[in-house]
Amino acid sequence: MNVFDSSALLAFLEGEAGADLVESALEAGGVCAAANWSEVNQKILAHARSWELARSLLTSYDLAIEPVTQADAEWAARRWVSGETLSLADRLCLALGHRLEAAVWTADRSWQGERIRQIR
């Protein structure tokens, strides 16, 4: 199982370094937390790109959007550290990966962990 952070999906959509790795992982299927899905949507719209096109491409893979559970929210809150670079969406993505015992794909170099797959 693969969990995709917004940074990994955006790297894929924009053809950045590591896009091929994300595509291979997408072909195996996976999930994206609703908070991260919203972040991808917002970034696409902020760059005046077509969300409909991006959404169609992403959903052409076996990619499910997973709601945030109460347990995910509480897990993410417990991992908040003042001054840390991880956003709430980042921590919710990690919470989903923890809950599903899945590899988490990100382009963010500051993430660390045994199931983190950094694409660049």
mmCIF file of C-alpha atoms in Angstrom:
data_model
loop_
_atom_site.group_PDB
_atom_site.id
_atom_site.type_symbol
_atom_site.label_atom_id
_atom_site.label_comp_id
_atom_site.label_asym_id
_atom_site.label_seq_id
_atom_site.Cartn_x
_atom_site.Cartn_y
_atom_site.Cartn_z
ATOM 1 C CA MET A 1 0.000 0.000 0.000
ATOM 2 C CA ASN A 2 1.216 3.501 -0.829
ATOM 3 C CA VAL A 3 0.155 6.779 0.747
ATOM 4 C CA PHE A 4 0.864 9.919 -1.287
ATOM 5 C CA ASP A 5 1.719 13.304 0.149
ATOM 6 C CA SER A 6 0.659 16.332 -1.860
ATOM 7 C CA SER A 7 4.304 17.117 -2.707
ATOM 8 C CA ALA A 8 4.728 13.732 -4.416
ATOM 9 C CA LEU A 9 1.524 14.121 -6.420
ATOM 10 C CA LEU A 10 2.481 17.659 -7.439
ATOM 11 C CA ALA A 11 5.946 16.503 -8.518
ATOM 12 C CA PHE A 12 4.261 13.860 -10.664
ATOM 13 C CA LEU A 13 1.779 16.310 -12.193
ATOM 14 C CA GLU A 14 4.487 18.869 -12.924
ATOM 15 C CA GLY A 15 7.005 16.361 -14.296
ATOM 16 C CA GLU A 16 9.587 17.228 -11.658
ATOM 17 C CA ALA A 17 12.457 15.062 -10.429
ATOM 18 C CA GLY A 18 11.079 11.782 -9.116
ATOM 19 C CA ALA A 19 7.873 11.940 -11.195
ATOM 20 C CA ASP A 20 8.699 8.538 -12.695
ATOM 21 C CA LEU A 21 9.006 7.001 -9.225
ATOM 22 C CA VAL A 22 5.641 8.421 -8.189
ATOM 23 C CA GLU A 23 4.047 7.152 -11.397
ATOM 24 C CA SER A 24 5.354 3.635 -10.733
ATOM 25 C CA ALA A 25 3.948 3.788 -7.206
ATOM 26 C CA LEU A 26 0.617 5.126 -8.505
ATOM 27 C CA GLU A 27 0.422 2.195 -10.901
ATOM 28 C CA ALA A 28 0.553 -0.103 -7.854
ATOM 29 C CA GLY A 29 -2.352 1.830 -6.299
ATOM 30 C CA GLY A 30 -2.661 3.755 -3.108
ATOM 31 C CA VAL A 31 -4.393 6.457 -1.141
ATOM 32 C CA CYS A 32 -4.175 10.159 -0.501
ATOM 33 C CA ALA A 33 -5.494 11.773 2.661
ATOM 34 C CA ALA A 34 -8.348 14.209 2.035
ATOM 35 C CA ALA A 35 -6.273 17.057 3.513
ATOM 36 C CA ASN A 36 -3.472 16.365 1.020
ATOM 37 C CA TRP A 37 -5.942 16.043 -1.853
ATOM 38 C CA SER A 38 -7.256 19.495 -0.958
ATOM 39 C CA GLU A 39 -3.696 20.836 -0.908
ATOM 40 C CA VAL A 40 -2.983 19.449 -4.401
ATOM 41 C CA ASN A 41 -6.231 21.030 -5.637
ATOM 42 C CA GLN A 42 -5.349 24.404 -4.090
ATOM 43 C CA LYS A 43 -1.809 24.425 -5.546
ATOM 44 C CA ILE A 44 -3.068 23.534 -9.030
ATOM 45 C CA LEU A 45 -5.651 26.325 -8.905
ATOM 46 C CA ALA A 46 -3.102 28.804 -7.493
ATOM 47 C CA HIS A 47 -0.941 28.229 -10.573
ATOM 48 C CA ALA A 48 -3.951 28.777 -12.870
ATOM 49 C CA ARG A 49 -3.896 25.170 -14.047
ATOM 50 C CA SER A 50 -6.874 22.935 -14.733
ATOM 51 C CA TRP A 51 -7.939 21.020 -11.634
ATOM 52 C CA GLU A 52 -10.325 18.934 -13.744
ATOM 53 C CA LEU A 53 -7.422 17.740 -15.908
ATOM 54 C CA ALA A 54 -5.171 17.059 -12.887
ATOM 55 C CA ARG A 55 -7.961 15.232 -11.050
ATOM 56 C CA SER A 56 -8.730 13.117 -14.133
ATOM 57 C CA LEU A 57 -5.097 12.128 -14.504
ATOM 58 C CA LEU A 58 -4.666 11.225 -10.832
ATOM 59 C CA THR A 59 -7.919 9.295 -10.606
ATOM 60 C CA SER A 60 -7.049 7.327 -13.753
ATOM 61 C CA TYR A 61 -4.774 5.395 -11.385
ATOM 62 C CA ASP A 62 -6.083 3.234 -8.550
ATOM 63 C CA LEU A 63 -5.890 6.185 -6.132
ATOM 64 C CA ALA A 64 -8.467 6.488 -3.352
ATOM 65 C CA ILE A 65 -9.083 9.594 -1.273
ATOM 66 C CA GLU A 66 -9.178 8.657 2.391
ATOM 67 C CA PRO A 67 -11.081 10.770 4.936
ATOM 68 C CA VAL A 68 -9.328 11.970 8.047
ATOM 69 C CA THR A 69 -10.442 9.970 11.054
ATOM 70 C CA GLN A 70 -10.592 11.112 14.643
ATOM 71 C CA ALA A 71 -7.627 8.836 15.394
ATOM 72 C CA ASP A 72 -5.635 10.386 12.507
ATOM 73 C CA ALA A 73 -6.398 13.877 13.791
ATOM 74 C CA GLU A 74 -5.312 12.995 17.314
ATOM 75 C CA TRP A 75 -2.150 11.196 16.063
ATOM 76 C CA ALA A 76 -1.224 14.290 14.009
ATOM 77 C CA ALA A 77 -1.873 16.631 16.949
ATOM 78 C CA ARG A 78 0.378 14.601 19.257
ATOM 79 C CA ARG A 79 3.237 14.962 16.758
ATOM 80 C CA TRP A 80 3.043 18.751 16.559
ATOM 81 C CA VAL A 81 6.241 20.457 17.720
ATOM 82 C CA SER A 82 6.619 24.233 17.974
ATOM 83 C CA GLY A 83 8.859 25.529 15.201
ATOM 84 C CA GLU A 84 8.738 22.256 13.265
ATOM 85 C CA THR A 85 8.417 22.387 9.482
ATOM 86 C CA LEU A 86 5.711 19.704 9.213
ATOM 87 C CA SER A 87 2.334 21.213 8.389
ATOM 88 C CA LEU A 88 -0.969 19.823 9.601
ATOM 89 C CA ALA A 89 -1.510 18.230 6.161
ATOM 90 C CA ASP A 90 1.957 16.633 6.405
ATOM 91 C CA ARG A 91 1.172 15.180 9.816
ATOM 92 C CA LEU A 92 -2.226 13.927 8.644
ATOM 93 C CA CYS A 93 -0.528 12.186 5.712
ATOM 94 C CA LEU A 94 1.912 10.551 8.110
ATOM 95 C CA ALA A 95 -0.986 9.576 10.385
ATOM 96 C CA LEU A 96 -2.694 7.849 7.461
ATOM 97 C CA GLY A 97 0.517 6.028 6.594
ATOM 98 C CA HIS A 98 0.826 4.948 10.229
ATOM 99 C CA ARG A 99 -2.801 3.760 10.371
ATOM 100 C CA LEU A 100 -2.502 1.777 7.141
ATOM 101 C CA GLU A 101 1.045 0.595 7.872
ATOM 102 C CA ALA A 102 1.922 1.875 4.404
ATOM 103 C CA ALA A 103 4.853 3.494 2.649
ATOM 104 C CA VAL A 104 4.431 7.271 2.495
ATOM 105 C CA TRP A 105 5.633 9.000 -0.688
ATOM 106 C CA THR A 106 6.850 12.600 -0.430
ATOM 107 C CA ALA A 107 9.098 15.102 -2.169
ATOM 108 C CA ASP A 108 9.762 16.835 1.162
ATOM 109 C CA ARG A 109 13.340 16.165 2.263
ATOM 110 C CA SER A 110 12.687 17.036 5.894
ATOM 111 C CA TRP A 111 10.570 13.922 6.495
ATOM 112 C CA GLN A 112 12.247 10.979 8.170
ATOM 113 C CA GLY A 113 11.151 7.471 8.983
ATOM 114 C CA GLU A 114 11.483 3.875 7.971
ATOM 115 C CA ARG A 115 8.443 3.849 5.675
ATOM 116 C CA ILE A 116 9.097 7.235 4.055
ATOM 117 C CA ARG A 117 9.854 7.131 0.321
ATOM 118 C CA GLN A 118 11.492 10.386 -0.724
ATOM 119 C CA ILE A 119 11.461 10.943 -4.452
ATOM 120 C CA ARG A 120 14.257 13.493 -4.660
#
